[in-house]
Amino acid sequence: MKIIQSFWSKPSYKKKNVKVHDRNNGGWTDKKYNYFSWALSCLQFRKYYEDVELITDETGYEILIEKLKLPYTKVDVCLDKINHYHEDLWALGKIYAYSIQDTPFIHADGDVFIFRKFEESFESSPILAQNIEMGYPVYKETFKELQDHFTYIPEDILKYYDTFGEVNGINMGIVGGNDIPFFKQYTEKAFEFIDRNTDHLSKINNIGLFNIIFEQTLLYSIADKERIPVNFYINNINQGFDGICDVLGSSHQRSYLHALGPFKTVNLIAGQIEDLLRISYPRYHQNIIRLLRTHQI
């Protein structure tokens, strides 16, 4: 199985995090932790997989490849093509990365860290993802706002809402699978969802929250409509995501970590991730420290 990661740099350099789901510095409180995170994520995937590819833009290539010297096996510099989109649509780089895949893949965010290979039964899934997100109030609240201000919502989401009276989604810290036609269909609909509402983005309070709908809700709604099962890597996690970023967990428990959203603001966790990089990959850690001290990143 091929691993892909994507880094669209525009959301990471908006200078300031103002609202929840902003992605300056990848959502971390300090840019150094964003670099530590990317390095540790890439290196851990390279430890277990032969093919780990990066989809990025020119700025991302300069930082992750030329300066951090991360050992990706292939790099596609193509995400400058989406620079005309709003900087708060941070999931769009991921959507584009899914759209250009023609062979089975697993996409992993730059804040996901693995400590063993995924099981073959998981890798062979038509669609795979991290975990389901059912009954989260943020989905309902965001969808209501989109209904009030957008002129187009995909039929798949509306059908799911009409059937169940709510909208749900999946956490895509990891996502992918073997059903490439599904991902072609899904990404085409995601871009249509955005493009047909570009003039209405300014009407919603938090553009960042739109990402969970066009990325996470849309995929889950299409899969439900097409009756394609999604294989979840984690099946028993609560809405607080307890344990998913237990950096100091025992080796048999710590097989998968995801420093999602709120965990990035916890300095203790950020420091523990830096320590993992420093201990496991000291050369990469030292290089990042040098680049920071000389103001090269």
C-alpha positions as a Markdown table, in Angstrom:
| # | Residue | x | y | z |
|---|---|---|---|---|
| 1 | Met | 0.0 | 0.0 | 0.0 |
| 2 | Lys | 1.2 | 3.5 | -0.9 |
| 3 | Ile | 1.1 | 6.2 | 1.8 |
| 4 | Ile | 0.6 | 9.8 | 0.7 |
| 5 | Gln | 0.7 | 13.0 | 2.6 |
| 6 | Ser | -0.2 | 16.5 | 1.4 |
| 7 | Phe | 1.0 | 19.9 | 2.4 |
| 8 | Trp | -0.8 | 23.0 | 1.0 |
| 9 | Ser | 1.2 | 25.7 | 2.6 |
| 10 | Lys | -1.2 | 28.6 | 2.1 |
| 11 | Pro | -3.3 | 27.9 | 5.3 |
| 12 | Ser | -0.2 | 27.4 | 7.4 |
| 13 | Tyr | 1.1 | 31.0 | 6.7 |
| 14 | Lys | -2.0 | 33.1 | 7.4 |
| 15 | Lys | 0.0 | 34.7 | 10.3 |
| 16 | Lys | -2.6 | 34.2 | 13.1 |
| 17 | Asn | -5.1 | 31.7 | 14.4 |
| 18 | Val | -8.3 | 33.6 | 15.2 |
| 19 | Lys | -10.9 | 30.9 | 15.3 |
| 20 | Val | -11.3 | 27.2 | 16.0 |
| 21 | His | -10.2 | 25.2 | 13.0 |
| 22 | Asp | -7.8 | 27.9 | 11.8 |
| 23 | Arg | -4.6 | 26.3 | 10.5 |
| 24 | Asn | -1.7 | 28.8 | 10.8 |
| 25 | Asn | 1.4 | 26.7 | 11.7 |
| 26 | Gly | -0.8 | 23.6 | 11.1 |
| 27 | Gly | -2.8 | 24.6 | 14.1 |
| 28 | Trp | 0.1 | 24.4 | 16.5 |
| 29 | Thr | 0.9 | 27.1 | 19.0 |
| 30 | Asp | 4.4 | 27.6 | 17.6 |
| 31 | Lys | 5.7 | 26.9 | 14.1 |
| 32 | Lys | 8.5 | 24.7 | 15.5 |
| 33 | Tyr | 6.0 | 22.1 | 16.5 |
| 34 | Asn | 4.6 | 22.0 | 13.0 |
| 35 | Tyr | 8.0 | 21.2 | 11.7 |
| 36 | Phe | 8.6 | 18.6 | 14.4 |
| 37 | Ser | 5.3 | 17.0 | 13.7 |
| 38 | Trp | 5.8 | 16.8 | 9.9 |
| 39 | Ala | 9.3 | 15.3 | 10.4 |
| 40 | Leu | 8.1 | 12.7 | 12.9 |
| 41 | Ser | 5.1 | 11.7 | 10.9 |
| 42 | Cys | 7.1 | 11.2 | 7.7 |
| 43 | Leu | 9.9 | 9.3 | 9.3 |
| 44 | Gln | 7.6 | 7.0 | 11.2 |
| 45 | Phe | 5.7 | 6.1 | 7.9 |
| 46 | Arg | 9.0 | 5.6 | 6.1 |
| 47 | Lys | 10.0 | 3.2 | 8.9 |
| 48 | Tyr | 7.1 | 0.9 | 8.0 |
| 49 | Tyr | 6.4 | 1.6 | 4.3 |
| 50 | Glu | 8.5 | 1.7 | 1.2 |
| 51 | Asp | 6.4 | 4.2 | -0.7 |
| 52 | Val | 5.6 | 7.4 | 1.1 |
| 53 | Glu | 4.7 | 10.3 | -1.3 |
| 54 | Leu | 4.3 | 14.0 | -0.8 |
| 55 | Ile | 1.9 | 16.2 | -2.7 |
| 56 | Thr | 2.7 | 19.8 | -2.0 |
| 57 | Asp | 3.3 | 23.3 | -3.5 |
| 58 | Glu | 6.6 | 25.2 | -4.2 |
| 59 | Thr | 6.8 | 26.6 | -0.7 |
| 60 | Gly | 6.1 | 23.1 | 0.8 |
| 61 | Tyr | 8.8 | 21.6 | -1.4 |
| 62 | Glu | 11.3 | 24.2 | -0.2 |
| 63 | Ile | 10.5 | 23.6 | 3.4 |
| 64 | Leu | 9.9 | 19.9 | 3.7 |
| 65 | Ile | 12.3 | 18.6 | 1.1 |
| 66 | Glu | 15.1 | 21.2 | 0.6 |
| 67 | Lys | 15.3 | 22.4 | 4.2 |
| 68 | Leu | 13.9 | 19.7 | 6.5 |
| 69 | Lys | 15.2 | 17.0 | 4.0 |
| 70 | Leu | 12.4 | 14.6 | 4.7 |
| 71 | Pro | 12.9 | 11.2 | 2.9 |
| 72 | Tyr | 9.8 | 11.0 | 0.8 |
| 73 | Thr | 10.1 | 8.5 | -2.0 |
| 74 | Lys | 8.2 | 10.8 | -4.5 |
| 75 | Val | 7.2 | 14.4 | -4.5 |
| 76 | Asp | 4.5 | 16.0 | -6.7 |
| 77 | Val | 4.6 | 19.8 | -6.7 |
| 78 | Cys | 1.1 | 20.6 | -7.9 |
| 79 | Leu | -0.9 | 22.3 | -5.1 |
| 80 | Asp | -0.1 | 25.9 | -6.3 |
| 81 | Lys | -3.0 | 25.1 | -8.7 |
| 82 | Ile | -5.4 | 25.7 | -5.8 |
| 83 | Asn | -3.9 | 28.9 | -4.4 |
| 84 | His | -6.9 | 30.9 | -5.7 |
| 85 | Tyr | -9.1 | 29.3 | -3.1 |
| 86 | His | -9.6 | 30.8 | 0.4 |
| 87 | Glu | -6.9 | 30.1 | 2.9 |
| 88 | Asp | -9.3 | 28.7 | 5.5 |
| 89 | Leu | -10.3 | 25.9 | 3.2 |
| 90 | Trp | -7.4 | 23.9 | 4.5 |
| 91 | Ala | -8.7 | 20.5 | 3.6 |
| 92 | Leu | -8.7 | 21.4 | 0.0 |
| 93 | Gly | -5.1 | 20.3 | -0.5 |
| 94 | Lys | -6.1 | 16.9 | 0.8 |
| 95 | Ile | -9.1 | 16.7 | -1.5 |
| 96 | Tyr | -6.9 | 17.6 | -4.5 |
| 97 | Ala | -4.3 | 14.9 | -3.4 |
| 98 | Tyr | -7.1 | 12.2 | -3.3 |
| 99 | Ser | -8.3 | 13.3 | -6.7 |
| 100 | Ile | -5.1 | 12.6 | -8.5 |
| 101 | Gln | -4.6 | 9.1 | -7.2 |
| 102 | Asp | -5.0 | 6.2 | -9.7 |
| 103 | Thr | -3.9 | 3.4 | -7.4 |
| 104 | Pro | -4.8 | 2.3 | -3.9 |
| 105 | Phe | -3.6 | 4.7 | -1.2 |
| 106 | Ile | -3.7 | 5.8 | 2.4 |
| 107 | His | -3.5 | 9.5 | 3.0 |
| 108 | Ala | -2.2 | 10.5 | 6.4 |
| 109 | Asp | -2.2 | 14.0 | 7.9 |
| 110 | Gly | 1.1 | 15.5 | 9.0 |
| 111 | Asp | 0.1 | 15.1 | 12.6 |
| 112 | Val | -0.5 | 11.3 | 12.5 |
| 113 | Phe | 2.2 | 9.0 | 13.8 |
| 114 | Ile | 2.3 | 5.2 | 13.4 |
| 115 | Phe | 4.3 | 2.7 | 15.4 |
| 116 | Arg | 3.5 | -0.4 | 13.4 |
| 117 | Lys | 2.2 | -1.2 | 9.9 |
| 118 | Phe | -1.5 | -1.2 | 9.3 |
| 119 | Glu | -3.1 | -4.7 | 9.1 |
| 120 | Glu | -3.4 | -6.1 | 5.6 |
| 121 | Ser | -7.2 | -6.5 | 6.1 |
| 122 | Phe | -7.4 | -2.8 | 6.8 |
| 123 | Glu | -5.3 | -1.8 | 3.8 |
| 124 | Ser | -7.4 | -4.0 | 1.5 |
| 125 | Ser | -10.6 | -2.1 | 2.3 |
| 126 | Pro | -12.6 | -0.3 | -0.5 |
| 127 | Ile | -12.7 | 2.7 | 1.8 |
| 128 | Leu | -10.8 | 3.2 | 5.1 |
| 129 | Ala | -10.6 | 6.0 | 7.6 |
| 130 | Gln | -9.7 | 6.8 | 11.2 |
| 131 | Asn | -13.0 | 6.8 | 13.0 |
| 132 | Ile | -16.7 | 7.7 | 12.6 |
| 133 | Glu | -18.0 | 10.9 | 14.1 |
| 134 | Met | -21.7 | 10.5 | 15.1 |
| 135 | Gly | -23.8 | 13.0 | 16.8 |
| 136 | Tyr | -21.2 | 15.7 | 17.1 |
| 137 | Pro | -23.0 | 19.1 | 17.7 |
| 138 | Val | -20.6 | 20.9 | 15.5 |
| 139 | Tyr | -21.8 | 19.1 | 12.4 |
| 140 | Lys | -25.4 | 20.0 | 13.0 |
| 141 | Glu | -24.6 | 23.6 | 13.8 |
| 142 | Thr | -22.4 | 24.1 | 10.8 |
| 143 | Phe | -24.8 | 22.4 | 8.4 |
| 144 | Lys | -27.6 | 24.6 | 9.6 |
| 145 | Glu | -25.5 | 27.7 | 8.8 |
| 146 | Leu | -24.7 | 26.3 | 5.4 |
| 147 | Gln | -28.4 | 25.7 | 4.7 |
| 148 | Asp | -29.1 | 29.3 | 5.6 |
| 149 | His | -26.5 | 30.9 | 3.3 |
| 150 | Phe | -25.4 | 28.5 | 0.6 |
| 151 | Thr | -27.2 | 28.1 | -2.7 |
| 152 | Tyr | -26.0 | 24.5 | -3.3 |
| 153 | Ile | -25.6 | 21.5 | -1.1 |
| 154 | Pro | -24.8 | 18.1 | -2.6 |
| 155 | Glu | -27.7 | 15.7 | -3.0 |
| 156 | Asp | -25.8 | 13.0 | -1.1 |
| 157 | Ile | -25.7 | 15.1 | 2.1 |
| 158 | Leu | -29.3 | 16.2 | 1.7 |
| 159 | Lys | -30.5 | 12.6 | 1.3 |
| 160 | Tyr | -28.6 | 11.5 | 4.4 |
| 161 | Tyr | -30.1 | 14.4 | 6.3 |
| 162 | Asp | -33.6 | 13.7 | 5.1 |
| 163 | Thr | -33.2 | 10.0 | 6.1 |
| 164 | Phe | -31.6 | 10.4 | 9.5 |
| 165 | Gly | -32.5 | 13.9 | 10.6 |
| 166 | Glu | -28.8 | 14.8 | 11.2 |
| 167 | Val | -25.4 | 15.0 | 9.4 |
| 168 | Asn | -22.4 | 13.0 | 10.5 |
| 169 | Gly | -18.9 | 12.4 | 9.2 |
| 170 | Ile | -15.7 | 10.6 | 9.6 |
| 171 | Asn | -12.4 | 11.7 | 11.0 |
| 172 | Met | -9.9 | 11.6 | 8.1 |
| 173 | Gly | -6.6 | 11.7 | 10.0 |
| 174 | Ile | -6.1 | 8.7 | 7.7 |
| 175 | Val | -8.3 | 7.9 | 4.7 |
| 176 | Gly | -8.0 | 6.0 | 1.5 |
| 177 | Gly | -8.6 | 2.6 | 0.1 |
| 178 | Asn | -8.9 | 0.6 | -3.0 |
| 179 | Asp | -12.1 | 2.0 | -4.6 |
| 180 | Ile | -10.5 | 4.6 | -6.8 |
| 181 | Pro | -13.6 | 5.4 | -8.8 |
| 182 | Phe | -15.3 | 6.3 | -5.5 |
| 183 | Phe | -12.6 | 8.9 | -4.7 |
| 184 | Lys | -12.8 | 10.3 | -8.2 |
| 185 | Gln | -16.6 | 10.8 | -7.7 |
| 186 | Tyr | -16.2 | 12.2 | -4.1 |
| 187 | Thr | -13.5 | 14.7 | -4.9 |
| 188 | Glu | -15.3 | 16.0 | -8.0 |
| 189 | Lys | -18.4 | 16.6 | -5.8 |
| 190 | Ala | -16.3 | 18.3 | -3.1 |
| 191 | Phe | -14.9 | 20.8 | -5.6 |
| 192 | Glu | -18.3 | 21.4 | -7.0 |
| 193 | Phe | -19.7 | 22.0 | -3.5 |
| 194 | Ile | -17.0 | 24.7 | -2.9 |
| 195 | Asp | -17.0 | 26.3 | -6.4 |
| 196 | Arg | -20.8 | 26.8 | -6.4 |
| 197 | Asn | -20.7 | 28.6 | -3.0 |
| 198 | Thr | -17.5 | 30.7 | -3.4 |
| 199 | Asp | -19.5 | 33.9 | -3.3 |
| 200 | His | -21.3 | 32.9 | -0.1 |
| 201 | Leu | -18.2 | 32.0 | 2.0 |
| 202 | Ser | -18.1 | 35.4 | 3.6 |
| 203 | Lys | -21.7 | 34.9 | 4.9 |
| 204 | Ile | -20.7 | 32.1 | 7.4 |
| 205 | Asn | -19.1 | 32.8 | 10.7 |
| 206 | Asn | -16.3 | 30.3 | 10.5 |
| 207 | Ile | -15.1 | 29.2 | 7.1 |
| 208 | Gly | -12.8 | 26.7 | 8.8 |
| 209 | Leu | -15.8 | 24.7 | 9.9 |
| 210 | Phe | -17.0 | 24.2 | 6.4 |
| 211 | Asn | -14.0 | 21.8 | 5.9 |
| 212 | Ile | -15.7 | 19.2 | 8.1 |
| 213 | Ile | -18.7 | 19.2 | 5.8 |
| 214 | Phe | -17.1 | 19.2 | 2.4 |
| 215 | Glu | -14.5 | 16.7 | 3.4 |
| 216 | Gln | -15.8 | 14.5 | 6.2 |
| 217 | Thr | -19.6 | 14.7 | 5.9 |
| 218 | Leu | -19.6 | 14.5 | 2.1 |
| 219 | Leu | -17.5 | 11.4 | 1.9 |
| 220 | Tyr | -19.6 | 9.6 | 4.6 |
| 221 | Ser | -22.8 | 10.6 | 2.9 |
| 222 | Ile | -21.8 | 9.3 | -0.5 |
| 223 | Ala | -20.5 | 6.0 | 1.0 |
| 224 | Asp | -23.9 | 5.6 | 2.8 |
| 225 | Lys | -25.9 | 6.4 | -0.4 |
| 226 | Glu | -23.8 | 4.0 | -2.5 |
| 227 | Arg | -23.9 | 1.4 | 0.4 |
| 228 | Ile | -20.1 | 1.1 | 0.4 |
| 229 | Pro | -18.8 | 0.1 | 3.9 |
| 230 | Val | -16.1 | 2.2 | 5.5 |
| 231 | Asn | -13.5 | 0.3 | 7.5 |
| 232 | Phe | -12.6 | 2.3 | 10.6 |
| 233 | Tyr | -9.1 | 1.9 | 12.2 |
| 234 | Ile | -10.5 | 3.0 | 15.6 |
| 235 | Asn | -14.0 | 1.9 | 16.6 |
| 236 | Asn | -14.3 | 2.8 | 20.2 |
| 237 | Ile | -13.3 | 6.4 | 20.7 |
| 238 | Asn | -15.4 | 9.1 | 22.3 |
| 239 | Gln | -16.1 | 12.7 | 21.3 |
| 240 | Gly | -13.1 | 13.8 | 23.4 |
| 241 | Phe | -10.8 | 11.5 | 21.5 |
| 242 | Asp | -9.4 | 10.2 | 24.8 |
| 243 | Gly | -6.2 | 8.2 | 24.2 |
| 244 | Ile | -5.7 | 9.1 | 20.6 |
| 245 | Cys | -2.8 | 11.3 | 21.5 |
| 246 | Asp | -1.4 | 9.4 | 24.5 |
| 247 | Val | 2.2 | 10.0 | 23.6 |
| 248 | Leu | 3.5 | 8.4 | 26.7 |
| 249 | Gly | 1.4 | 5.3 | 26.4 |
| 250 | Ser | 3.0 | 1.9 | 26.6 |
| 251 | Ser | 4.6 | 0.5 | 23.4 |
| 252 | His | 1.8 | -2.0 | 22.8 |
| 253 | Gln | -0.9 | 0.7 | 23.2 |
| 254 | Arg | 0.9 | 3.4 | 21.3 |
| 255 | Ser | 0.5 | 2.0 | 17.8 |
| 256 | Tyr | -1.2 | 5.1 | 16.4 |
| 257 | Leu | -1.3 | 8.7 | 17.5 |
| 258 | His | -3.1 | 11.7 | 16.0 |
| 259 | Ala | -2.4 | 15.2 | 17.4 |
| 260 | Leu | -5.7 | 16.5 | 16.1 |
| 261 | Gly | -7.2 | 19.9 | 16.8 |
| 262 | Pro | -7.3 | 20.6 | 20.6 |
| 263 | Phe | -4.2 | 18.5 | 21.3 |
| 264 | Lys | -2.1 | 21.0 | 19.3 |
| 265 | Thr | -2.7 | 23.7 | 21.9 |
| 266 | Val | -1.5 | 21.5 | 24.8 |
| 267 | Asn | 2.2 | 22.4 | 25.3 |
| 268 | Leu | 2.9 | 19.2 | 27.2 |
| 269 | Ile | 1.8 | 17.1 | 24.2 |
| 270 | Ala | 3.7 | 19.3 | 21.7 |
| 271 | Gly | 6.8 | 18.9 | 23.9 |
| 272 | Gln | 6.4 | 15.2 | 24.0 |
| 273 | Ile | 6.2 | 14.9 | 20.2 |
| 274 | Glu | 9.4 | 17.0 | 20.0 |
| 275 | Asp | 11.0 | 14.6 | 22.4 |
| 276 | Leu | 10.0 | 11.6 | 20.3 |
| 277 | Leu | 11.6 | 13.2 | 17.3 |
| 278 | Arg | 14.8 | 14.2 | 19.3 |
| 279 | Ile | 15.2 | 10.7 | 20.7 |
| 280 | Ser | 14.3 | 8.6 | 17.6 |
| 281 | Tyr | 15.7 | 10.9 | 14.9 |
| 282 | Pro | 18.2 | 13.3 | 16.5 |
| 283 | Arg | 19.8 | 14.3 | 13.1 |
| 284 | Tyr | 16.4 | 15.6 | 11.9 |
| 285 | His | 15.7 | 17.3 | 15.2 |
| 286 | Gln | 19.0 | 19.1 | 15.2 |
| 287 | Asn | 18.6 | 20.2 | 11.7 |
| 288 | Ile | 15.2 | 21.8 | 12.5 |
| 289 | Ile | 16.7 | 23.6 | 15.5 |
| 290 | Arg | 19.5 | 24.9 | 13.4 |
| 291 | Leu | 17.1 | 26.2 | 10.7 |
| 292 | Leu | 15.0 | 27.9 | 13.3 |
| 293 | Arg | 18.0 | 29.6 | 15.0 |
| 294 | Thr | 19.3 | 30.9 | 11.7 |
| 295 | His | 15.8 | 32.1 | 10.7 |
| 296 | Gln | 15.7 | 29.9 | 7.6 |
| 297 | Ile | 12.3 | 28.5 | 8.4 |
